[in-house]
């Protein structure tokens, strides 16, 4: 039985824009977050509080959070790698702190030069401080369906990271197909295993469309009862592992899917298409959303709304 | 229970190239068909025998069929609107004749200026001649999941056309989402209804990716037990109803899906990616296949094969 209602977590302003080569103006980021929340997205990943030496694109996280209008009920999330990041996020009045870990040892070693277990243990102070401050804590588990370095990632490895993140007190845990290699059967297997150790209704699916499988995987995840999905307007972000390839699944495509399935999202698709057009123009790139492109083309052509 | 094996019908050389603005050289078409059959595609829709006044892009159907190497076991299909087309197809030694009809009255009237019932009745002589000649007969039912003119298409209307096509003696019937508006639940509903009046194993799913839903719909169709799928290498074809929008689902993405699900296709994905690159260069357009782009980027970068 697929759910009647899902929450869509919009990750474009953070996960998307972080992968942009050029710095996107703070005012553009603020407008993007504001327009997304107004379109009905209840959770917007808005910034990273990471070292600007590592991720210069996100150096203005404080200014972005200071500049946005806070829509009541909307959760504004930020990514924090350490206590310094947490302090910045707290000061900026973020609603949700996002920590992260890989399900792949090879990825963890290559990316942050330590084991999965060590990387998660390092988040203990952040997790504790987040809970003490009364904020929401979310964990993102990367490479849950495959790794650019080691290939296959065992289901047991994903479950192990879910359990570690659960022990840190996470309110929500993302199962992320960072490189988009997953297909529906494996997606269901991993989500079913994860939901045996963590409440299914607080697991989310974060799918990349690199191999064109994201919508299939999301449908498969719905069949597993998953109720939270990540997406990036206009497919912002691309794929850092394959030049010119697709990255995050586009929010427009996900909302189109949910509308077709009669699943409530609270998101206005027309507004979302406009936002996709706005940000694509702002960064000077074509939208990677197929639904976005089709709906925009129809609108420009004045075509009947039934197409 | 999803099938262990599927047949992929490659429609790029016909359905794809027919939508190209510029004429594609006969030699290019021949090479495309040959490379596709060598890559393991058992059924290649290779040409149309229609009036060159209507479809100048397909004026060289006879030359294409005369020029290709016939791979044993491969079915070379051609589209024929009438007896004149059938005669051409017969002379060209096509293996399968494709006739067509819409499930939408509005589309039928706008497109061919007659009712659905009339349009199918007109195919009676072609159907009879095809069977008399011992050739395979396939019918393609367009707008089965929605129509650019009337919007919703009742499931009963699709079933009615399936029954009419069955009465003509069709060996295989395509349920086509011509404008890509379908989503998984509706896809399953339509396919389940169609398979109550026609053998499921001879129904095929023809999905367009205009709204990014094709892979989700194919997965849903697999869950309904469908074993035949249409796809177009590099997503050739585009969408004639929305400028710049995506058309046929890309064969690379479909084969990637099947490989991930452990479903046998007989198609070599590496070769397919090369073919997608070849035809995209030949027509001077970027590939619309996400799996194709990602796999090509990895190959060019010399990345590990696991990504």
Coordinates of C-alpha atoms in Angstrom, one line a residue:
Chain A
X1 CA 0.0 0.0 0.0
X2 CA 1.6 3.2 -1.1
X3 CA 1.3 6.2 1.2
X4 CA -1.5 8.8 0.8
X5 CA 0.8 11.7 1.6
X6 CA 4.6 12.3 1.3
X7 CA 7.0 15.0 2.4
X8 CA 9.4 16.3 -0.2
X9 CA 12.7 17.7 1.1
X10 CA 14.0 20.3 -1.4
X11 CA 17.8 20.1 -1.5
X12 CA 18.5 22.4 -4.5
X13 CA 19.7 25.4 -2.5
X14 CA 22.3 23.3 -0.7
X15 CA 23.1 19.9 -2.3
X16 CA 22.3 21.4 -5.7
X17 CA 24.1 24.8 -5.7
X18 CA 27.0 23.3 -3.7
X19 CA 28.0 21.5 -6.9
X20 CA 27.9 24.6 -9.1
X21 CA 31.2 25.8 -10.3
X22 CA 30.5 29.5 -10.0
X23 CA 29.4 31.1 -6.8
X24 CA 25.7 31.9 -6.8
X25 CA 24.8 35.3 -5.4
X26 CA 23.4 35.3 -1.9
X27 CA 20.4 37.2 -3.0
X28 CA 19.6 34.5 -5.6
X29 CA 19.9 31.8 -2.9
X30 CA 17.6 33.7 -0.6
X31 CA 15.1 34.2 -3.4
X32 CA 15.3 30.5 -4.3
X33 CA 14.6 29.4 -0.7
X34 CA 11.8 31.8 -0.3
X35 CA 10.1 30.8 -3.5
X36 CA 10.4 27.1 -2.7
X37 CA 8.9 27.5 0.7
X38 CA 6.0 29.6 -0.8
X39 CA 5.4 26.8 -3.4
X40 CA 4.6 24.5 -0.5
X41 CA 7.9 22.7 0.2
X42 CA 7.8 22.0 3.9
X43 CA 11.5 21.2 4.3
X44 CA 14.2 23.2 2.4
X45 CA 17.9 22.3 2.8
X46 CA 19.1 25.8 2.7
X47 CA 22.9 26.0 3.4
X48 CA 26.0 24.3 4.6
X49 CA 28.1 25.5 7.5
X50 CA 31.3 24.0 6.3
X51 CA 34.7 25.6 5.9
X52 CA 34.7 28.1 3.0
X53 CA 38.1 26.7 2.1
X54 CA 36.4 23.3 1.3
X55 CA 33.2 24.6 -0.2
X56 CA 33.4 28.2 -1.2
X57 CA 30.0 28.0 -2.8
X58 CA 28.4 27.7 0.6
X59 CA 30.4 30.4 2.4
X60 CA 27.4 32.6 2.8
X61 CA 25.2 30.2 4.8
X62 CA 24.8 32.7 7.6
X63 CA 23.7 35.5 5.3
X64 CA 21.3 33.1 3.5
X65 CA 19.6 32.1 6.7
X66 CA 19.5 35.6 8.0
X67 CA 17.9 36.8 4.7
X68 CA 15.2 34.4 4.1
X69 CA 11.6 34.8 5.3
X70 CA 10.7 32.1 7.7
X71 CA 7.5 30.5 6.6
X72 CA 5.7 29.0 9.6
X73 CA 5.9 25.2 9.6
X74 CA 8.7 25.1 7.1
X75 CA 11.9 23.3 8.3
X76 CA 15.1 25.0 7.1
X77 CA 17.9 22.5 7.2
X78 CA 21.6 23.0 7.2
X79 CA 24.6 20.6 6.8
X80 CA 27.2 20.7 9.5
X81 CA 30.4 18.7 9.5
X82 CA 31.5 19.6 13.0
X83 CA 30.9 21.7 16.2
X84 CA 32.1 24.8 14.5
X85 CA 29.5 24.3 11.8
X86 CA 26.9 23.5 14.4
X87 CA 27.6 26.8 16.3
X88 CA 27.2 28.7 13.0
X89 CA 23.9 26.8 12.3
X90 CA 22.6 27.5 15.8
X91 CA 23.4 31.2 15.5
X92 CA 21.7 31.3 12.1
X93 CA 18.6 29.7 13.7
X94 CA 18.5 26.6 11.5
X95 CA 15.6 24.2 12.3
X96 CA 17.4 21.0 11.4
X97 CA 21.0 19.9 11.6
X98 CA 22.2 17.5 8.9
X99 CA 25.1 15.1 9.7
X100 CA 26.4 12.5 7.2
X101 CA 28.2 9.3 6.7
X102 CA 28.9 6.9 3.9
X103 CA 27.8 3.3 3.8
X104 CA 31.0 2.5 1.8
X105 CA 34.3 2.2 3.5
X106 CA 36.2 3.0 0.4
X107 CA 34.2 6.3 0.0
X108 CA 34.7 7.2 3.6
X109 CA 38.4 6.7 3.4
X110 CA 38.8 8.5 0.1
X111 CA 36.5 11.3 1.0
X112 CA 37.3 12.1 4.7
X113 CA 40.2 9.8 5.3
X114 CA 38.7 7.8 8.1
X115 CA 36.5 4.8 8.6
X116 CA 32.8 4.9 8.6
X117 CA 32.6 4.2 12.3
X118 CA 35.1 6.9 13.1
X119 CA 33.4 9.4 10.9
X120 CA 30.1 8.8 12.7
X121 CA 31.7 8.9 16.2
X122 CA 33.0 12.3 15.4
X123 CA 29.4 13.6 15.0
X124 CA 28.6 12.7 18.7
X125 CA 29.1 16.2 20.0
X126 CA 27.1 17.7 17.2
X127 CA 24.3 15.2 17.7
X128 CA 24.3 15.9 21.5
X129 CA 24.4 19.7 21.0
X130 CA 21.6 19.5 18.5
X131 CA 19.3 17.6 20.8
X132 CA 20.2 19.8 23.7
X133 CA 19.3 22.8 21.7
X134 CA 16.0 21.2 20.8
X135 CA 16.7 21.1 17.1
X136 CA 15.9 18.3 14.7
X137 CA 18.7 16.0 13.8
X138 CA 18.9 14.3 10.4
X139 CA 21.5 12.0 9.0
X140 CA 22.3 11.4 5.4
X141 CA 23.8 8.1 4.4
X142 CA 25.7 8.3 1.1
X143 CA 26.6 5.5 -1.3
X144 CA 23.7 3.4 0.1
X145 CA 23.1 1.8 -3.3
X146 CA 26.6 1.8 -4.7
X147 CA 30.0 3.5 -4.5
X148 CA 32.2 5.2 -7.1
X149 CA 35.2 3.5 -5.6
X150 CA 34.2 0.1 -4.3
X151 CA 31.2 -0.6 -6.5
X152 CA 28.8 -2.8 -4.5
X153 CA 27.8 -1.7 -1.1
X154 CA 26.4 -4.5 1.1
X155 CA 22.9 -4.0 2.5
X156 CA 24.4 -4.9 6.0
X157 CA 26.7 -2.0 5.7
X158 CA 23.8 0.4 5.2
X159 CA 21.9 -1.1 8.1
X160 CA 25.0 -0.7 10.3
X161 CA 25.2 3.0 9.5
X162 CA 21.5 3.4 10.1
X163 CA 21.9 1.9 13.5
X164 CA 24.8 4.1 14.4
X165 CA 22.9 7.2 13.3
X166 CA 19.8 6.0 15.2
X167 CA 22.1 5.7 18.3
X168 CA 23.0 9.4 17.9
X169 CA 19.4 10.3 18.2
X170 CA 18.5 11.1 14.6
X171 CA 15.0 12.1 13.9
X172 CA 15.2 11.3 10.2
X173 CA 17.7 9.2 8.2
X174 CA 18.3 9.5 4.4
X175 CA 19.1 6.6 2.3
X176 CA 21.1 8.2 -0.5
X177 CA 22.0 6.9 -3.9
X178 CA 24.8 9.4 -4.3
X179 CA 25.8 8.2 -7.7
X180 CA 22.4 7.1 -9.0
X181 CA 23.4 3.5 -9.7
X182 CA 20.4 1.9 -7.9
X183 CA 17.5 0.2 -9.5
X184 CA 14.1 -0.7 -8.0
X185 CA 14.7 -4.2 -6.6
X186 CA 17.8 -3.2 -4.8
X187 CA 16.2 0.0 -3.6
X188 CA 13.4 -2.0 -2.0
X189 CA 15.8 -4.4 -0.5
X190 CA 17.9 -1.7 1.2
X191 CA 14.9 0.3 2.4
X192 CA 13.2 -2.8 3.7
X193 CA 16.3 -3.7 5.7
X194 CA 16.7 -0.1 7.0
X195 CA 13.1 0.0 8.1
X196 CA 13.6 -3.1 10.2
X197 CA 16.0 -1.1 12.5
X198 CA 14.6 2.5 12.1
X199 CA 11.0 3.7 11.8
X200 CA 10.0 3.5 8.2
X201 CA 8.0 6.8 8.4
X202 CA 11.3 8.6 9.4
X203 CA 13.4 7.1 6.6
X204 CA 13.8 9.2 3.4
X205 CA 14.8 8.3 -0.1
X206 CA 17.5 10.5 -1.7
X207 CA 17.8 9.4 -5.3
X208 CA 20.1 10.6 -8.1
X209 CA 19.0 10.3 -11.7
X210 CA 22.4 9.7 -13.2
X211 CA 21.3 6.5 -14.9
X212 CA 17.7 7.6 -15.4
X213 CA 16.5 5.4 -12.6
X214 CA 15.4 7.9 -9.9
X215 CA 11.6 7.9 -10.6
X216 CA 11.6 4.1 -10.9
X217 CA 13.4 3.9 -7.5
X218 CA 11.0 6.4 -5.9
X219 CA 8.0 4.4 -7.1
X220 CA 9.7 1.3 -5.7
X221 CA 10.3 3.1 -2.4
X222 CA 6.7 4.2 -2.2
X223 CA 5.8 0.5 -2.5
X224 CA 8.0 -0.1 0.5
X225 CA 6.0 2.6 2.4
X226 CA 8.6 5.3 2.3
X227 CA 7.0 8.8 2.9
X228 CA 9.9 11.2 2.6
X229 CA 11.8 12.0 -0.6
X230 CA 14.6 14.4 -1.5
X231 CA 14.6 16.3 -4.7
X232 CA 16.3 19.3 -6.3
X233 CA 14.4 21.8 -8.3
X234 CA 15.5 21.8 -12.0
X235 CA 17.7 18.9 -11.1
X236 CA 20.2 21.4 -9.7
X237 CA 23.6 19.9 -8.8
X238 CA 24.7 17.6 -11.6
X239 CA 26.9 14.7 -10.9
X240 CA 30.4 15.3 -9.6
X241 CA 31.5 11.8 -10.6
X242 CA 30.6 11.9 -14.3
X243 CA 30.9 15.1 -16.2
X244 CA 27.7 16.2 -18.0
X245 CA 25.7 13.5 -16.3
X246 CA 22.5 14.1 -14.3
X247 CA 22.5 14.4 -10.5
X248 CA 19.7 14.8 -8.1
X249 CA 16.2 13.9 -9.3
X250 CA 14.3 17.0 -10.2
X251 CA 11.6 18.1 -7.8
X252 CA 9.2 18.8 -10.7
X253 CA 9.5 15.2 -11.9
X254 CA 8.8 13.9 -8.4
X255 CA 5.8 16.1 -7.8
X256 CA 4.5 15.1 -11.2
X257 CA 4.8 11.5 -10.2
X258 CA 3.1 12.0 -6.9
X259 CA 0.2 14.0 -8.5
X260 CA -0.3 11.2 -11.0
X261 CA -0.4 8.6 -8.1
X262 CA -2.9 10.8 -6.2
X263 CA -0.3 11.3 -3.4
X264 CA -0.5 14.6 -1.5
X265 CA 2.7 16.7 -1.4
X266 CA 1.4 20.2 -0.6
X267 CA 3.6 21.5 -3.4
X268 CA 2.2 23.7 -6.2
X269 CA 3.7 22.2 -9.5
X270 CA 3.0 25.3 -11.5
X271 CA 5.0 27.5 -9.1
X272 CA 7.7 24.9 -9.0
X273 CA 8.1 25.0 -12.8
X274 CA 8.5 28.8 -12.6
X275 CA 11.1 28.4 -9.9
X276 CA 13.0 25.8 -12.0
X277 CA 13.0 28.3 -14.8
X278 CA 14.1 31.1 -12.5
X279 CA 17.1 29.3 -11.1
X280 CA 18.1 27.7 -14.4
X281 CA 18.3 31.2 -15.9
X282 CA 20.1 32.6 -12.8
X283 CA 22.9 30.0 -13.1
X284 CA 22.9 30.0 -16.9
X285 CA 22.2 26.3 -17.4
X286 CA 19.3 24.4 -18.9
X287 CA 17.0 22.7 -16.5
X288 CA 17.5 19.0 -16.0
X289 CA 13.8 18.4 -15.2
X290 CA 11.9 16.7 -17.9
X291 CA 8.5 17.6 -16.4
X292 CA 9.8 21.1 -15.9
X293 CA 10.9 21.5 -19.5
X294 CA 7.7 19.9 -20.9
X295 CA 5.4 22.0 -18.7
X296 CA 7.3 25.2 -19.5
X297 CA 7.2 24.5 -23.2
X298 CA 3.5 24.0 -23.0
X299 CA 2.9 27.2 -21.1
X300 CA 5.0 29.2 -23.6
X301 CA 3.2 27.6 -26.5
X302 CA -0.2 28.3 -24.8
X303 CA -1.0 24.7 -25.3
X304 CA -4.0 23.0 -23.8
X305 CA -3.4 22.1 -20.1
X306 CA -4.1 18.5 -20.8
X307 CA -0.8 17.6 -22.5
Chain B
X1 CA 6.3 -11.5 -10.1
X2 CA 8.3 -9.6 -12.6
X3 CA 9.5 -11.5 -15.8
X4 CA 12.9 -13.1 -16.0
X5 CA 13.4 -12.0 -19.6
X6 CA 12.0 -9.2 -21.8
X7 CA 12.2 -8.3 -25.4
X8 CA 13.2 -4.7 -26.2
X9 CA 11.9 -3.3 -29.5
X10 CA 14.2 -0.6 -30.7
X11 CA 12.2 2.2 -32.4
X12 CA 15.0 4.8 -32.9
X13 CA 15.5 4.3 -36.6
X14 CA 11.8 4.8 -37.3
X15 CA 9.9 6.5 -34.5
X16 CA 13.0 8.4 -33.5
X17 CA 14.4 9.6 -36.8
X18 CA 11.0 10.3 -38.2
X19 CA 10.8 13.2 -35.8
X20 CA 14.1 14.7 -36.9
X21 CA 13.8 18.0 -38.7
X22 CA 16.6 17.3 -41.2
X23 CA 16.7 14.2 -43.4
X24 CA 19.2 11.6 -42.0
X25 CA 21.3 10.0 -44.7
X26 CA 20.3 6.5 -45.8
X27 CA 23.7 5.2 -45.1
X28 CA 23.5 6.5 -41.5
X29 CA 20.1 4.8 -41.1
X30 CA 21.5 1.5 -42.4
X31 CA 24.5 1.7 -40.1
X32 CA 22.2 2.5 -37.2
X33 CA 20.0 -0.5 -37.8
X34 CA 23.0 -2.8 -38.4
X35 CA 24.7 -1.7 -35.2
X36 CA 21.5 -2.1 -33.2
X37 CA 20.9 -5.6 -34.4
X38 CA 24.5 -6.5 -33.7
X39 CA 24.2 -5.2 -30.1
X40 CA 21.5 -7.8 -29.6
X41 CA 18.2 -6.0 -30.2
X42 CA 15.9 -8.7 -31.6
X43 CA 13.4 -6.3 -33.0
X44 CA 14.2 -3.1 -34.8
X45 CA 11.6 -0.8 -36.2
X46 CA 13.5 0.2 -39.2
X47 CA 11.4 2.3 -41.6
X48 CA 8.0 3.7 -42.5
X49 CA 6.3 3.0 -45.9
X50 CA 4.3 6.2 -45.8
X51 CA 3.8 8.9 -48.4
X52 CA 7.1 10.9 -48.7
X53 CA 4.8 14.0 -48.9
X54 CA 3.7 13.4 -45.3
X55 CA 6.9 12.1 -43.9
X56 CA 9.9 13.0 -46.1
X57 CA 12.3 11.7 -43.4
X58 CA 11.2 8.2 -44.2
X59 CA 11.2 8.4 -48.0
X60 CA 14.1 6.0 -48.2
X61 CA 12.5 3.0 -46.4
X62 CA 13.0 0.7 -49.4
X63 CA 16.7 1.6 -49.6
X64 CA 17.2 1.2 -45.9
X65 CA 15.7 -2.3 -45.9
X66 CA 17.6 -3.2 -49.0
X67 CA 20.9 -2.0 -47.5
X68 CA 20.8 -3.6 -44.1
X69 CA 22.4 -6.9 -43.2
X70 CA 19.7 -9.3 -42.0
X71 CA 20.7 -10.8 -38.8
X72 CA 19.1 -14.2 -38.3
X73 CA 16.4 -14.0 -35.6
X74 CA 16.1 -10.3 -35.8
X75 CA 12.6 -8.9 -36.6
X76 CA 12.8 -5.8 -38.9
X77 CA 9.5 -3.9 -38.5
X78 CA 8.0 -1.2 -40.7
X79 CA 5.1 1.1 -40.3
X80 CA 2.5 1.0 -43.1
X81 CA -0.6 3.2 -43.2
X82 CA -2.3 1.5 -46.2
X83 CA -2.1 -1.1 -48.9
X84 CA 0.4 1.0 -50.9
X85 CA 2.6 1.0 -47.9
X86 CA 2.1 -2.7 -47.3
X87 CA 3.1 -3.4 -50.9
X88 CA 6.3 -1.5 -50.4
X89 CA 7.0 -3.2 -47.1
X90 CA 6.4 -6.6 -48.7
X91 CA 8.7 -5.9 -51.6
X92 CA 11.4 -4.7 -49.1
X93 CA 11.1 -7.9 -47.2
X94 CA 10.0 -6.5 -43.9
X95 CA 9.4 -9.1 -41.2
X96 CA 6.7 -7.3 -39.4
X97 CA 4.0 -4.8 -40.4
X98 CA 3.0 -2.2 -38.0
X99 CA -0.5 -0.6 -38.1
X100 CA -1.8 2.0 -35.7
X101 CA -4.7 3.6 -34.1
X102 CA -5.4 6.1 -31.3
X103 CA -7.3 5.4 -28.1
X104 CA -8.4 9.0 -28.1
X105 CA -11.3 10.1 -30.4
X106 CA -10.0 13.7 -30.4
X107 CA -6.5 12.6 -31.5
X108 CA -7.9 10.3 -34.2
X109 CA -10.1 13.1 -35.6
X110 CA -7.4 15.8 -35.4
X111 CA -4.6 13.5 -36.8
X112 CA -6.3 11.5 -39.5
X113 CA -9.8 13.1 -39.7
X114 CA -11.8 10.0 -38.9
X115 CA -13.1 8.1 -35.9
X116 CA -11.1 5.5 -34.1
X117 CA -13.4 2.7 -35.4
X118 CA -13.1 3.9 -39.0
X119 CA -9.3 4.3 -38.8
X120 CA -9.0 0.7 -37.6
X121 CA -11.5 -0.7 -40.2
X122 CA -9.3 0.9 -42.9
X123 CA -6.5 -1.4 -41.8
X124 CA -8.5 -4.6 -42.6
X125 CA -7.0 -5.1 -46.0
X126 CA -3.4 -4.5 -44.7
X127 CA -4.0 -6.9 -41.8
X128 CA -5.4 -9.6 -44.1
X129 CA -2.6 -9.2 -46.6
X130 CA 0.0 -9.3 -43.9
X131 CA -1.4 -12.6 -42.5
X132 CA -1.7 -14.0 -46.0
X133 CA 1.9 -13.2 -46.7
X134 CA 2.9 -15.0 -43.5
X135 CA 4.3 -11.8 -41.9
X136 CA 3.9 -10.7 -38.3
X137 CA 1.3 -8.0 -37.6
X138 CA 1.7 -5.5 -34.8
X139 CA -0.6 -2.7 -33.8
X140 CA 0.4 0.4 -32.0
X141 CA -2.2 2.1 -29.9
X142 CA -1.4 5.8 -29.3
X143 CA -2.6 8.1 -26.6
X144 CA -3.3 5.1 -24.3
X145 CA -2.4 7.1 -21.2
X146 CA -3.5 10.6 -22.2
X147 CA -4.2 12.8 -25.2
X148 CA -2.8 16.2 -26.2
X149 CA -6.3 17.3 -27.3
X150 CA -8.8 15.6 -25.0
X151 CA -6.6 15.0 -21.9
X152 CA -8.0 12.0 -20.1
X153 CA -8.4 8.8 -22.1
X154 CA -10.8 6.2 -20.6
X155 CA -9.4 2.8 -19.9
X156 CA -12.4 1.3 -21.7
X157 CA -11.4 3.2 -24.8
X158 CA -8.0 1.6 -24.8
X159 CA -9.6 -1.8 -24.2
X160 CA -11.9 -1.2 -27.1
X161 CA -9.0 -0.5 -29.5
X162 CA -7.1 -3.6 -28.2
X163 CA -10.2 -5.7 -29.0
X164 CA -10.5 -4.2 -32.5
X165 CA -6.8 -4.8 -33.2
X166 CA -7.0 -8.3 -31.8
X167 CA -9.9 -9.0 -34.2
X168 CA -7.6 -7.9 -37.1
X169 CA -5.3 -10.8 -36.1
X170 CA -2.5 -8.8 -34.5
X171 CA 0.4 -10.8 -33.1
X172 CA 1.5 -8.0 -30.8
X173 CA -0.2 -4.9 -29.5
X174 CA 1.6 -1.8 -28.1
X175 CA 0.1 0.3 -25.4
X176 CA 1.7 3.7 -26.2
X177 CA 2.0 6.7 -23.9
X178 CA 2.5 9.0 -26.9
X179 CA 2.9 12.2 -24.9
X180 CA 4.5 10.7 -21.8
X181 CA 1.8 11.9 -19.3
X182 CA 1.3 8.5 -17.7
X183 CA 2.3 7.6 -14.1
X184 CA 2.7 4.1 -12.6
X185 CA -0.7 3.4 -11.1
X186 CA -2.6 4.4 -14.3
X187 CA 0.0 2.4 -16.4
X188 CA -0.8 -0.7 -14.3
X189 CA -4.5 -0.1 -14.6
X190 CA -4.5 0.2 -18.3
X191 CA -2.1 -2.8 -18.9
X192 CA -4.2 -5.0 -16.5
X193 CA -7.3 -4.1 -18.4
X194 CA -5.7 -4.7 -21.8
X195 CA -4.3 -8.0 -20.6
X196 CA -7.8 -9.2 -19.8
X197 CA -8.7 -9.1 -23.5
X198 CA -5.3 -9.9 -25.1
X199 CA -2.5 -12.2 -24.0
X200 CA -0.3 -10.3 -21.6
X201 CA 2.9 -11.8 -23.1
X202 CA 2.1 -10.2 -26.5
X203 CA 1.3 -6.7 -25.1
X204 CA 4.1 -4.2 -25.2
X205 CA 4.7 -1.0 -23.3
X206 CA 5.8 2.0 -25.3
X207 CA 6.6 4.9 -23.0
X208 CA 7.7 8.4 -23.5
X209 CA 9.8 10.2 -21.0
X210 CA 8.4 13.7 -21.5
X211 CA 7.6 14.1 -17.8
X212 CA 10.4 11.9 -16.6
X213 CA 8.0 9.0 -15.8
X214 CA 9.0 6.4 -18.3
X215 CA 11.3 4.2 -16.2
X216 CA 8.8 4.3 -13.3
X217 CA 6.1 3.3 -15.8
X218 CA 8.2 0.4 -17.1
X219 CA 8.9 -0.8 -13.7
X220 CA 5.1 -0.7 -13.0
X221 CA 4.5 -2.6 -16.2
X222 CA 7.0 -5.2 -15.2
X223 CA 5.0 -5.7 -12.1
X224 CA 2.0 -6.3 -14.3
X225 CA 3.9 -9.0 -16.1
X226 CA 4.6 -7.1 -19.3
X227 CA 7.5 -8.6 -21.2
X228 CA 8.0 -6.4 -24.2
X229 CA 9.1 -2.8 -24.2
X230 CA 9.8 -0.1 -26.8
X231 CA 12.8 2.2 -26.5
X232 CA 14.8 4.5 -28.7
X233 CA 18.6 4.6 -28.5
X234 CA 19.8 8.0 -27.2
X235 CA 16.2 8.9 -26.7
X236 CA 16.0 9.7 -30.5
X237 CA 12.8 11.5 -31.5
X238 CA 12.0 14.2 -29.0
X239 CA 8.5 15.2 -28.4
X240 CA 6.5 16.8 -31.3
X241 CA 4.0 18.2 -28.8
X242 CA 6.4 20.2 -26.5
X243 CA 9.4 21.9 -28.1
X244 CA 12.7 20.9 -26.3
X245 CA 10.9 18.2 -24.3
X246 CA 12.0 14.6 -24.1
X247 CA 10.3 11.9 -26.2
X248 CA 10.8 8.1 -26.4
X249 CA 12.5 6.6 -23.4
X250 CA 16.2 5.9 -24.1
X251 CA 17.1 2.3 -24.8
X252 CA 20.3 2.7 -22.7
X253 CA 18.2 3.7 -19.6
X254 CA 15.8 0.7 -20.1
X255 CA 18.6 -1.8 -20.5
X256 CA 20.3 -0.4 -17.4
X257 CA 17.0 -0.9 -15.5
X258 CA 16.7 -4.5 -16.7
X259 CA 20.3 -5.3 -15.9
X260 CA 19.8 -3.9 -12.4
X261 CA 16.7 -6.0 -12.0
X262 CA 18.5 -9.1 -13.2
X263 CA 16.1 -9.3 -16.2
X264 CA 17.6 -10.8 -19.4
X265 CA 17.5 -8.6 -22.5
X266 CA 20.2 -10.0 -24.7
X267 CA 21.4 -6.5 -25.4
X268 CA 25.0 -5.4 -24.8
X269 CA 24.8 -2.1 -22.9
X270 CA 28.4 -1.1 -23.8
X271 CA 27.7 -1.4 -27.5
X272 CA 24.4 0.4 -27.1
X273 CA 26.2 3.4 -25.4
X274 CA 28.6 3.6 -28.4
X275 CA 25.6 3.5 -30.8
X276 CA 23.9 6.3 -28.9
X277 CA 27.1 8.3 -29.2
X278 CA 27.4 7.5 -32.9
X279 CA 23.8 8.6 -33.8
X280 CA 23.9 11.6 -31.6
X281 CA 27.0 12.9 -33.4
X282 CA 25.5 12.0 -36.7
X283 CA 22.4 14.1 -36.2
X284 CA 24.3 16.8 -34.2
X285 CA 22.3 16.6 -31.1
X286 CA 23.1 15.6 -27.5
X287 CA 21.9 12.2 -26.4
X288 CA 18.8 12.3 -24.2
X289 CA 19.9 9.1 -22.5
X290 CA 21.0 9.7 -18.9
X291 CA 22.6 6.2 -18.6
X292 CA 24.2 6.8 -22.0
X293 CA 25.7 10.1 -21.0
X294 CA 26.9 8.8 -17.6
X295 CA 28.5 5.6 -19.0
X296 CA 30.1 7.6 -21.9
X297 CA 31.5 10.2 -19.4
X298 CA 32.9 7.4 -17.3
X299 CA 34.5 5.7 -20.3
X300 CA 36.1 8.9 -21.5
X301 CA 37.4 9.7 -18.0
X302 CA 38.7 6.1 -17.7
X303 CA 36.8 5.9 -14.4
X304 CA 36.4 2.6 -12.6
X305 CA 33.6 0.5 -14.1
X306 CA 31.7 0.4 -10.8
X307 CA 30.4 4.0 -10.9

